[in-house]
Coordinates of N, CA, C and O in Angstrom, one line a residue:
X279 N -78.2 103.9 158.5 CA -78.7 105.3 158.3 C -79.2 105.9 159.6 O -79.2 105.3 160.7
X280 N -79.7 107.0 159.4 CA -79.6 108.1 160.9 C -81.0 107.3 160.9 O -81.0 106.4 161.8
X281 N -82.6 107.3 159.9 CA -83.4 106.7 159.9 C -83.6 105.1 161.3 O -84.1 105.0 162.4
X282 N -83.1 104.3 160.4 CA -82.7 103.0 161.5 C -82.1 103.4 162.8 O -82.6 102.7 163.6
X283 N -81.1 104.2 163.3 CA -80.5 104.5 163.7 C -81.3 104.9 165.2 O -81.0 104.6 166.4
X284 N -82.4 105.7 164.6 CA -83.4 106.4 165.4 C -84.5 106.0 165.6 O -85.2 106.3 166.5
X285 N -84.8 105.3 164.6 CA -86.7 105.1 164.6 C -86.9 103.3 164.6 O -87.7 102.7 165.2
X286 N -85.4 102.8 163.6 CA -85.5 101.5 163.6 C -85.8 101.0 162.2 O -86.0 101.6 161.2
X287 N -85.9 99.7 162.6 CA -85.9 98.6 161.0 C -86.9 99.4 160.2 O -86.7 100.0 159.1
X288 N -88.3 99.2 161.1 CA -89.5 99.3 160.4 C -89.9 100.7 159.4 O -90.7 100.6 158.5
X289 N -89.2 101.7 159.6 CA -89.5 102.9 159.5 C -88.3 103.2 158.8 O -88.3 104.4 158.4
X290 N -87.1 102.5 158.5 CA -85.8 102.1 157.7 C -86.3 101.7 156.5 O -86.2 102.3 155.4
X291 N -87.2 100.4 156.6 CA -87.6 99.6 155.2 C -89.0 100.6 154.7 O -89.5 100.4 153.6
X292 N -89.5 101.6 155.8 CA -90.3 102.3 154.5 C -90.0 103.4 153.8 O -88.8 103.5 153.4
X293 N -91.0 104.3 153.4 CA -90.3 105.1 152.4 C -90.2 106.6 153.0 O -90.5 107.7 152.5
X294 N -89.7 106.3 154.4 CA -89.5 107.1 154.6 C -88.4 108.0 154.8 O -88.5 109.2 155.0
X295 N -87.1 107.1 154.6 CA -85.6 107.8 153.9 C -85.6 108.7 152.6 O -85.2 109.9 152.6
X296 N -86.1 108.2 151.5 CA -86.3 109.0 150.1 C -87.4 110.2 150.6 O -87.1 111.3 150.0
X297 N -88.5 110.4 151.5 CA -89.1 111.5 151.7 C -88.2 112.3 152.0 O -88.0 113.3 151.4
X298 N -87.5 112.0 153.3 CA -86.4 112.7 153.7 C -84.9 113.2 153.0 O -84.3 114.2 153.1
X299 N -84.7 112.2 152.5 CA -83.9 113.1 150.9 C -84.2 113.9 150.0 O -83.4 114.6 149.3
X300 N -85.9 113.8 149.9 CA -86.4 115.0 148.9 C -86.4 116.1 149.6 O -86.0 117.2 149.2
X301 N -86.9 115.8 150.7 CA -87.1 117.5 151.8 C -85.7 118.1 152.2 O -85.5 119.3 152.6
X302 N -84.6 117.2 152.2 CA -83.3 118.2 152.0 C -83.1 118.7 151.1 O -82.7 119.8 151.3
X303 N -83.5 118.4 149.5 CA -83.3 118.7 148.0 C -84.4 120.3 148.7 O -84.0 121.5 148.9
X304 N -85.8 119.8 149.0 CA -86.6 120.7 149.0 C -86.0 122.4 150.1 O -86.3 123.5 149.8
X305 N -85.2 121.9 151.3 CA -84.8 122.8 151.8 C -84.3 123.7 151.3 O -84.6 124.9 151.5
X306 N -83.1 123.3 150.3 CA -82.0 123.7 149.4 C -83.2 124.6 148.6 O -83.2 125.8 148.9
X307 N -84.0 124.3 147.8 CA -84.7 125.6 147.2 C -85.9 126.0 147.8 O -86.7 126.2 147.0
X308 N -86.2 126.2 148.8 CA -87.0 126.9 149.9 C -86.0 128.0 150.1 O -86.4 129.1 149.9
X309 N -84.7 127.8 150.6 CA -84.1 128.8 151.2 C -83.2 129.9 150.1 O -82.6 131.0 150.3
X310 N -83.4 129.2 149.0 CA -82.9 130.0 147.7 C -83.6 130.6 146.5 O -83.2 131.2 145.5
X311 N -85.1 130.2 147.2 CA -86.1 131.0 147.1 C -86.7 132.2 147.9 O -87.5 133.0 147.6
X312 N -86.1 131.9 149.1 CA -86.0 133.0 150.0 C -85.3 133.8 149.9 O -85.6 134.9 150.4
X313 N -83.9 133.6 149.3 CA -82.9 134.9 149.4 C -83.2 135.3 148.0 O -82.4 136.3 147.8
X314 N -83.9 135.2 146.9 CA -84.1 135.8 146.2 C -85.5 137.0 145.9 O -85.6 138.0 145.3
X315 N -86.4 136.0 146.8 CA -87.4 136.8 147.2 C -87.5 137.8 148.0 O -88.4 138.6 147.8
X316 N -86.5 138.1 148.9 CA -86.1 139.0 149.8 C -85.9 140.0 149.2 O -86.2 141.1 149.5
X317 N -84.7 139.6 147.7 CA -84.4 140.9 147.2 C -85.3 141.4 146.6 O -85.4 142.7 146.6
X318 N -86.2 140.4 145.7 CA -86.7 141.4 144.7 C -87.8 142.2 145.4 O -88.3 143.3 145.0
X319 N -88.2 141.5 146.9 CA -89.2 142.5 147.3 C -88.9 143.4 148.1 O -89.9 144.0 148.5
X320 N -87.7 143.7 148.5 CA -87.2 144.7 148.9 C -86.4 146.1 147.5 O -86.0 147.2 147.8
X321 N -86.6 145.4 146.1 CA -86.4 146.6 145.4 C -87.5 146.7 144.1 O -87.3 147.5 143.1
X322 N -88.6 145.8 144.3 CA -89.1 145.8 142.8 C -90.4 147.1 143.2 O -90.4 147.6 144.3
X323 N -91.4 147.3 142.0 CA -92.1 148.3 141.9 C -93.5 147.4 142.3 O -93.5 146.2 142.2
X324 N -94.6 148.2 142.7 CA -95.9 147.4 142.9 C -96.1 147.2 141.2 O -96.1 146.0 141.0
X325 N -96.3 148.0 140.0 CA -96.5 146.8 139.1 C -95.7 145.8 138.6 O -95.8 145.4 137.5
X326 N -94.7 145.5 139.5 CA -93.9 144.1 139.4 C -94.6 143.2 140.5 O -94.9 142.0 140.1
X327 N -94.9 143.5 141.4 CA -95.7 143.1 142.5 C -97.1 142.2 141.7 O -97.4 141.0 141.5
X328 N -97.3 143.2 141.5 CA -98.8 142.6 140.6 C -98.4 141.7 139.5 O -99.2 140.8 139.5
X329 N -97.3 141.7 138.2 CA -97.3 141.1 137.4 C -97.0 139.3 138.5 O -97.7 138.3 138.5
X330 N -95.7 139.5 139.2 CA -95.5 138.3 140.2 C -96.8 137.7 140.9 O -97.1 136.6 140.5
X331 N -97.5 138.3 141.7 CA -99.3 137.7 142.0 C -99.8 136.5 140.9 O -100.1 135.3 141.1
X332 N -99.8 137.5 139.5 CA -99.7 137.0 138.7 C -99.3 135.2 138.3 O -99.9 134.2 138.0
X333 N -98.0 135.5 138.3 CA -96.8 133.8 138.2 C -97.1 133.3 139.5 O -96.8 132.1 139.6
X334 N -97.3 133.6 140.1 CA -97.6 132.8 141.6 C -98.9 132.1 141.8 O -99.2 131.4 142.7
X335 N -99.7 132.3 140.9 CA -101.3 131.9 140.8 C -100.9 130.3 139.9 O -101.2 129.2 140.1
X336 N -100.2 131.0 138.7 CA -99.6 130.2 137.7 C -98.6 128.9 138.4 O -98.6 127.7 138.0
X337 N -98.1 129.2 139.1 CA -96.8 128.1 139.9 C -97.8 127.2 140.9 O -97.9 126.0 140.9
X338 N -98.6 127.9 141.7 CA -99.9 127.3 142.5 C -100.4 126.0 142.0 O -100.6 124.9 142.6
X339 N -100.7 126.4 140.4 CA -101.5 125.4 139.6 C -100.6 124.7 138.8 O -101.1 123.9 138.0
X340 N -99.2 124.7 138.9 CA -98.1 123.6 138.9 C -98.2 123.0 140.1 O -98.6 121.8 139.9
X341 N -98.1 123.3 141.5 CA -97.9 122.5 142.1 C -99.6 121.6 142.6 O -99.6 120.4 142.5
X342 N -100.3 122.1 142.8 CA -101.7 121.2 142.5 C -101.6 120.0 141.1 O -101.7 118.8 141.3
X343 N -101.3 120.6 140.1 CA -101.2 119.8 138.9 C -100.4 118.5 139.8 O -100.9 117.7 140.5
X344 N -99.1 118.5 139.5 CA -98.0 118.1 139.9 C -98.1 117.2 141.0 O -97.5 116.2 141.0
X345 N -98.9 117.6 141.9 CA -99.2 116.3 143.4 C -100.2 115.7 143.1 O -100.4 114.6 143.6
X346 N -101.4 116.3 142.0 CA -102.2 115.3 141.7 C -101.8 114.1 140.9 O -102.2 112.9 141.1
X347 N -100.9 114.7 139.7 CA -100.5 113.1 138.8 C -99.6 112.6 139.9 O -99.9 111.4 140.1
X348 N -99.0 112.9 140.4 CA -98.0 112.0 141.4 C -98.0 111.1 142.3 O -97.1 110.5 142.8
X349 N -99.7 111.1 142.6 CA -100.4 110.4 144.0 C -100.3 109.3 143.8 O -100.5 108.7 144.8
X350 N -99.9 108.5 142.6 CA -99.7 107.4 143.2 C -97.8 107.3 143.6 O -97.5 106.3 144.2
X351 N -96.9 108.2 143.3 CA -95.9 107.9 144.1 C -95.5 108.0 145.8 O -94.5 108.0 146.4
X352 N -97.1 108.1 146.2 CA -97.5 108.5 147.4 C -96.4 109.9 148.2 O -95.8 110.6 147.3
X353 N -96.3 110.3 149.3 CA -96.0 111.6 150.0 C -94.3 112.1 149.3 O -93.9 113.3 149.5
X354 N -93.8 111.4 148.9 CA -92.2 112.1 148.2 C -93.2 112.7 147.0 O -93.2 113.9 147.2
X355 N -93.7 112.4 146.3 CA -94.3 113.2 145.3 C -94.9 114.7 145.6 O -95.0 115.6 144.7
X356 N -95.3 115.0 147.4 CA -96.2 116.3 147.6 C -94.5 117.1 148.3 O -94.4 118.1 149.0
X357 N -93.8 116.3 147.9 CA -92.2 117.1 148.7 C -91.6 117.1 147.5 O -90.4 117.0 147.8
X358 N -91.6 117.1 145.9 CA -91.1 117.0 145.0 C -91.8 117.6 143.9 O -91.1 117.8 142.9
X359 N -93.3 118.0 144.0 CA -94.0 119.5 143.8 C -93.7 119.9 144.4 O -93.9 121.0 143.7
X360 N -93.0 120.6 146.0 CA -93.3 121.8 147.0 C -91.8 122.4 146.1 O -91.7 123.5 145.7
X361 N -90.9 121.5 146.0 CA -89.6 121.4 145.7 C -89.6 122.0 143.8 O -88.8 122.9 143.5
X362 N -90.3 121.6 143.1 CA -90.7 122.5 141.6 C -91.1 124.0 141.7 O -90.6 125.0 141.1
X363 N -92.1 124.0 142.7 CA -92.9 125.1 143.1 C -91.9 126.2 143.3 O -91.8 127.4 142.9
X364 N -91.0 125.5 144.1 CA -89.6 126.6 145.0 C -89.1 126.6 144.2 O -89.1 127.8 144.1
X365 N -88.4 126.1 142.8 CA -87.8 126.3 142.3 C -88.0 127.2 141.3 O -87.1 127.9 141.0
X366 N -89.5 127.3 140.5 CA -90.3 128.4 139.9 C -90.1 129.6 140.7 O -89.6 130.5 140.1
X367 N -90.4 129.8 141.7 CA -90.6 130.7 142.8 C -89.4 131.8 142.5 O -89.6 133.0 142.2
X368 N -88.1 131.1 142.6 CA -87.2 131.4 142.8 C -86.3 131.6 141.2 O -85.4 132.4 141.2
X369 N -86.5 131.2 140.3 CA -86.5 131.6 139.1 C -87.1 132.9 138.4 O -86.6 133.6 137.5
X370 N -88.6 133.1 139.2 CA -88.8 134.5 139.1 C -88.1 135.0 139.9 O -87.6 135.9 139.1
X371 N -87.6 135.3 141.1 CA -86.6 136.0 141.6 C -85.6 136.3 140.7 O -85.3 137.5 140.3
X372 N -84.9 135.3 140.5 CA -83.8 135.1 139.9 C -83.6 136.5 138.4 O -82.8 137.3 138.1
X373 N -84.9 135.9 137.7 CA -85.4 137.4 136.2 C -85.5 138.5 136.7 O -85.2 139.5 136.0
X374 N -86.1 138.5 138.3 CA -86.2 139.9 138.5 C -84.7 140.3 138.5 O -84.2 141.0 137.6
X375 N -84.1 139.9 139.5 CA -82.6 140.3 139.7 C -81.8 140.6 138.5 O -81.3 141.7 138.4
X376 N -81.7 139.6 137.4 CA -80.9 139.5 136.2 C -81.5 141.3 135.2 O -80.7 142.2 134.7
X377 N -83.1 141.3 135.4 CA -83.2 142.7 135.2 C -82.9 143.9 136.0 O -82.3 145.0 135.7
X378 N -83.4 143.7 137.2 CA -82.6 144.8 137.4 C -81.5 145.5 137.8 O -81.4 146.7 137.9
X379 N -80.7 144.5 138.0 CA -78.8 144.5 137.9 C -78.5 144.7 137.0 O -77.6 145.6 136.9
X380 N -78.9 144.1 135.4 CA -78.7 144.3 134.3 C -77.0 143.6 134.3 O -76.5 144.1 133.3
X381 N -76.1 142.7 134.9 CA -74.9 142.4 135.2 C -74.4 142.0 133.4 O -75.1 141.3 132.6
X382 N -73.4 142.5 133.2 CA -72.2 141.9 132.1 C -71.5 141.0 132.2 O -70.8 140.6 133.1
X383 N -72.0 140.4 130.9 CA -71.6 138.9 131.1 C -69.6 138.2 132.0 O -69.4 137.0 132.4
X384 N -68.6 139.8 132.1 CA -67.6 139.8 133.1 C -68.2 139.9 134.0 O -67.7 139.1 134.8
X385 N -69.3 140.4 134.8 CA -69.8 140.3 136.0 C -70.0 139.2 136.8 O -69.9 139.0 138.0
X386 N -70.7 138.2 135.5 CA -70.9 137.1 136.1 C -70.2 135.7 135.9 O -70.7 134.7 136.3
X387 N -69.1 136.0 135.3 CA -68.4 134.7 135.5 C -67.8 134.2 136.4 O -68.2 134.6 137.5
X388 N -67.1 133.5 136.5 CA -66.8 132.8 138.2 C -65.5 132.6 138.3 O -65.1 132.1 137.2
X389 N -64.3 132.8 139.4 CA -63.6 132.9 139.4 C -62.9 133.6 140.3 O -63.7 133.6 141.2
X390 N -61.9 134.1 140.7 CA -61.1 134.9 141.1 C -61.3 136.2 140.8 O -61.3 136.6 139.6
X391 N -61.6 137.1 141.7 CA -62.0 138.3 141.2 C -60.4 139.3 141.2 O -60.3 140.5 141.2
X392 N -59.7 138.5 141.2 CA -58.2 139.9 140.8 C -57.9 139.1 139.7 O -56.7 139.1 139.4
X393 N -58.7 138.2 138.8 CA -58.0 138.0 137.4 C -58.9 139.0 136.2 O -58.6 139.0 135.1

């Protein structure tokens, strides 16, 4: 592995490969929490603003929850709450969007768009 490759045996046999597989997982919803957050905050209303504050206080105390029971799976566990957290994050994006597109269920099926 790139791990061994670069750092060697020692740092191969610890657990440091699985951290590094969670923080790819975790990239993947960092950045797809980002393109959703972009939109809604580029079209929602400040009392959407405020209800979101809101769920964001709420996802906070997921991810505290979440690294606390986890500690003993040591540091993949504080990259596998950041990784829940994003994915909450991005879920409320996601409702925002679904409301205010309002899209039909042909809108959103997948496919070839000249069938």
């Amino acid at each position: 592995t790139a791990v061994r490759i670069l750092y060697g045996q020692e740092w191969a046999a610890s657990e440091a490969p699985a951290v590094l597989a969670a923080y790819c997982a975790f990239l993947f919803f960092a950045s797809l929490n980002g393109i959703f957050e972009a939109f809604m905050y580029s079209q929602c209303s400040p009392a959407w603003v405020r209800q979101c504050n809101f769920w964001q206080v709420g996802i906070s105390l997921v991810l505290l929850l979440v690294s606390w029971v986890g500690q003993s799976a040591g540091p993949i566990a504080l990259v596998l709450a950041n990784s829940l957290a994003m994915l909450l994050r991005a879920a409320l994006g996601c409702i925002f969007a679904y409301c205010h597109l309002q899209p039909s269920w042909t809108e959103l099926r997948l496919g070839p768009a000249g069938q």
